[in-house]
Every structure is written in structure tokens, then in C-alpha cells.
Amino acid sequence: MKAKLSVVLLFITVLVATGCGQGASNQTKRTADSTPAEAEAAAIYKKQCLACHAADLSGRVGPNLQEVGSKWSEEQLADIIRDGAKGMPAFKKVLQTEEIDSLATWLSNHR
């Protein structure tokens, strides 16, 4: 009788433990463009930056930007986008200040 009770209790414990872990995997994961502002910045990136920096930010002609937020501040990124840098053209005549700032914020979150 004790053996049956132990098996049932073990089974219930395993079910409860498994159920507790399920909640974490079902949570919505935050993506790089989960807010309207982030989606807009991602769209600007796709239109203006993708050709040189690739869709996944891994770089082509331009450098890899996947972790650019850990290397440059938001302000530094805005300056680079606005004024250009080694081999990168300036976008101050192509993008509005708000678009540059939005893109810099979006890129700074890639860490």
C-alpha cells in the first residue's frame, strides 16, 4: 500500500514540477521590434541600412551591428548615422532627425 501511495505522490510531484516549467516557455518573448517605435526603426533600417549591414545586422560591406549597442552609445550612433563614418555615408539629408534618433535608439538596444 505504501509503495502505491509513493508512486502516486511521485507522479503528482512530477506533473506539478512539469506544469511549473511550462509557464515560462509560453510567455511572449520581446523582440527587437515589439513596439510601434521599434517597428518603425526596423523599417528604416531595412530601407536604408540593409544593403550594407545585412538583414540580420551581421554586416556585408559595412560592419556587423548585432551587438553595436554594447560598443556605442545611442548618441554616438546618432552622430554616425547623421554625419557618416569611415566608408559610411551621412544620412542627414536622407533621414529626418526623428528617424535618425529612432534608428539610433533601436540599434543601441542590440547588445
mmCIF file of C-alpha atoms in Angstrom:
data_model
loop_
_atom_site.group_PDB
_atom_site.id
_atom_site.type_symbol
_atom_site.label_atom_id
_atom_site.label_comp_id
_atom_site.label_asym_id
_atom_site.label_seq_id
_atom_site.Cartn_x
_atom_site.Cartn_y
_atom_site.Cartn_z
ATOM 1 C CA MET A 1 0.000 0.000 0.000
ATOM 2 C CA LYS A 2 2.827 2.407 0.890
ATOM 3 C CA ALA A 3 4.534 1.625 -2.422
ATOM 4 C CA LYS A 4 1.387 2.546 -4.395
ATOM 5 C CA LEU A 5 0.988 5.762 -2.424
ATOM 6 C CA SER A 6 4.651 6.643 -3.014
ATOM 7 C CA VAL A 7 4.288 6.058 -6.763
ATOM 8 C CA VAL A 8 1.133 8.203 -6.913
ATOM 9 C CA LEU A 9 2.783 11.018 -4.916
ATOM 10 C CA LEU A 10 5.878 10.848 -7.123
ATOM 11 C CA PHE A 11 3.683 11.017 -10.234
ATOM 12 C CA ILE A 12 1.792 14.047 -8.895
ATOM 13 C CA THR A 13 5.069 15.756 -7.960
ATOM 14 C CA VAL A 14 6.433 15.228 -11.469
ATOM 15 C CA LEU A 15 3.229 16.613 -13.017
ATOM 16 C CA VAL A 16 3.320 19.700 -10.802
ATOM 17 C CA ALA A 17 7.018 20.303 -11.498
ATOM 18 C CA THR A 18 6.459 19.925 -15.234
ATOM 19 C CA GLY A 19 3.500 22.294 -15.131
ATOM 20 C CA CYS A 20 5.529 24.949 -13.304
ATOM 21 C CA GLY A 21 8.127 24.985 -16.060
ATOM 22 C CA GLN A 22 5.521 25.315 -18.817
ATOM 23 C CA GLY A 23 4.541 28.869 -17.876
ATOM 24 C CA ALA A 24 7.995 30.259 -18.602
ATOM 25 C CA SER A 25 8.147 28.797 -22.101
ATOM 26 C CA ASN A 26 4.699 30.121 -23.018
ATOM 27 C CA GLN A 27 5.490 33.728 -22.158
ATOM 28 C CA THR A 28 5.701 36.140 -25.062
ATOM 29 C CA LYS A 29 9.307 36.881 -25.886
ATOM 30 C CA ARG A 30 10.223 40.500 -26.521
ATOM 31 C CA THR A 31 11.586 41.044 -29.995
ATOM 32 C CA ALA A 32 13.727 43.864 -31.302
ATOM 33 C CA ASP A 33 10.705 45.493 -32.924
ATOM 34 C CA SER A 34 7.867 44.798 -30.464
ATOM 35 C CA THR A 35 6.657 48.410 -30.075
ATOM 36 C CA PRO A 36 5.443 50.741 -32.848
ATOM 37 C CA ALA A 37 8.572 52.919 -32.486
ATOM 38 C CA GLU A 38 10.834 49.864 -32.716
ATOM 39 C CA ALA A 39 8.920 48.562 -35.735
ATOM 40 C CA GLU A 40 9.319 51.951 -37.428
ATOM 41 C CA ALA A 41 13.062 51.959 -36.703
ATOM 42 C CA ALA A 42 13.360 48.415 -38.053
ATOM 43 C CA ALA A 43 11.587 49.548 -41.232
ATOM 44 C CA ILE A 44 14.029 52.459 -41.601
ATOM 45 C CA TYR A 45 16.906 50.005 -41.119
ATOM 46 C CA LYS A 46 15.510 47.697 -43.796
ATOM 47 C CA LYS A 47 15.135 50.572 -46.249
ATOM 48 C CA GLN A 48 18.385 52.468 -45.589
ATOM 49 C CA CYS A 49 20.890 50.109 -43.937
ATOM 50 C CA LEU A 50 20.178 46.536 -45.013
ATOM 51 C CA ALA A 51 22.241 46.660 -48.206
ATOM 52 C CA CYS A 52 25.480 47.264 -46.293
ATOM 53 C CA HIS A 53 24.733 45.726 -42.887
ATOM 54 C CA ALA A 54 22.529 42.687 -43.840
ATOM 55 C CA ALA A 55 19.024 41.793 -42.689
ATOM 56 C CA ASP A 56 20.329 40.157 -39.507
ATOM 57 C CA LEU A 57 22.784 43.018 -38.816
ATOM 58 C CA SER A 58 25.719 40.633 -39.436
ATOM 59 C CA GLY A 59 27.401 43.013 -41.866
ATOM 60 C CA ARG A 60 28.319 42.861 -45.524
ATOM 61 C CA VAL A 61 30.146 45.898 -46.854
ATOM 62 C CA GLY A 62 29.506 47.644 -43.530
ATOM 63 C CA PRO A 63 30.413 46.252 -40.109
ATOM 64 C CA ASN A 64 28.426 43.795 -38.004
ATOM 65 C CA LEU A 65 25.808 45.650 -35.921
ATOM 66 C CA GLN A 66 24.409 42.715 -33.937
ATOM 67 C CA GLU A 67 25.910 43.961 -30.651
ATOM 68 C CA VAL A 68 26.516 47.583 -31.638
ATOM 69 C CA GLY A 69 24.697 48.831 -28.522
ATOM 70 C CA SER A 70 27.444 47.404 -26.327
ATOM 71 C CA LYS A 71 30.115 49.295 -28.301
ATOM 72 C CA TRP A 72 28.498 52.679 -28.982
ATOM 73 C CA SER A 73 26.067 54.866 -27.048
ATOM 74 C CA GLU A 74 22.766 55.982 -28.529
ATOM 75 C CA GLU A 75 24.211 59.474 -29.033
ATOM 76 C CA GLN A 76 27.320 58.137 -30.776
ATOM 77 C CA LEU A 77 25.177 56.012 -33.069
ATOM 78 C CA ALA A 78 23.007 59.020 -33.950
ATOM 79 C CA ASP A 79 26.146 61.024 -34.776
ATOM 80 C CA ILE A 80 27.473 58.243 -37.017
ATOM 81 C CA ILE A 81 24.139 57.873 -38.820
ATOM 82 C CA ARG A 82 23.770 61.640 -39.246
ATOM 83 C CA ASP A 83 27.359 62.529 -40.216
ATOM 84 C CA GLY A 84 28.718 59.251 -41.568
ATOM 85 C CA ALA A 85 31.935 57.444 -40.645
ATOM 86 C CA LYS A 86 34.787 55.565 -42.317
ATOM 87 C CA GLY A 87 33.224 54.359 -45.551
ATOM 88 C CA MET A 88 29.666 55.087 -44.391
ATOM 89 C CA PRO A 89 27.729 57.930 -45.990
ATOM 90 C CA ALA A 90 25.970 60.613 -43.955
ATOM 91 C CA PHE A 91 22.195 60.284 -43.741
ATOM 92 C CA LYS A 92 21.376 63.807 -42.540
ATOM 93 C CA LYS A 93 19.997 64.693 -45.974
ATOM 94 C CA VAL A 94 18.153 61.392 -46.340
ATOM 95 C CA LEU A 95 16.558 60.914 -42.909
ATOM 96 C CA GLN A 96 14.817 63.353 -40.617
ATOM 97 C CA THR A 97 16.256 63.955 -37.131
ATOM 98 C CA GLU A 98 13.459 61.903 -35.541
ATOM 99 C CA GLU A 99 14.199 58.977 -37.856
ATOM 100 C CA ILE A 100 17.920 59.138 -37.061
ATOM 101 C CA ASP A 101 17.182 59.231 -33.334
ATOM 102 C CA SER A 102 14.706 56.357 -33.623
ATOM 103 C CA LEU A 103 17.200 54.248 -35.558
ATOM 104 C CA ALA A 104 19.975 55.065 -33.065
ATOM 105 C CA THR A 105 17.737 54.046 -30.156
ATOM 106 C CA TRP A 106 16.801 50.799 -31.905
ATOM 107 C CA LEU A 107 20.429 49.971 -32.688
ATOM 108 C CA SER A 108 21.562 50.824 -29.150
ATOM 109 C CA ASN A 109 19.230 48.092 -27.865
ATOM 110 C CA HIS A 110 21.185 45.463 -29.805
ATOM 111 C CA ARG A 111 23.616 44.272 -27.141
#
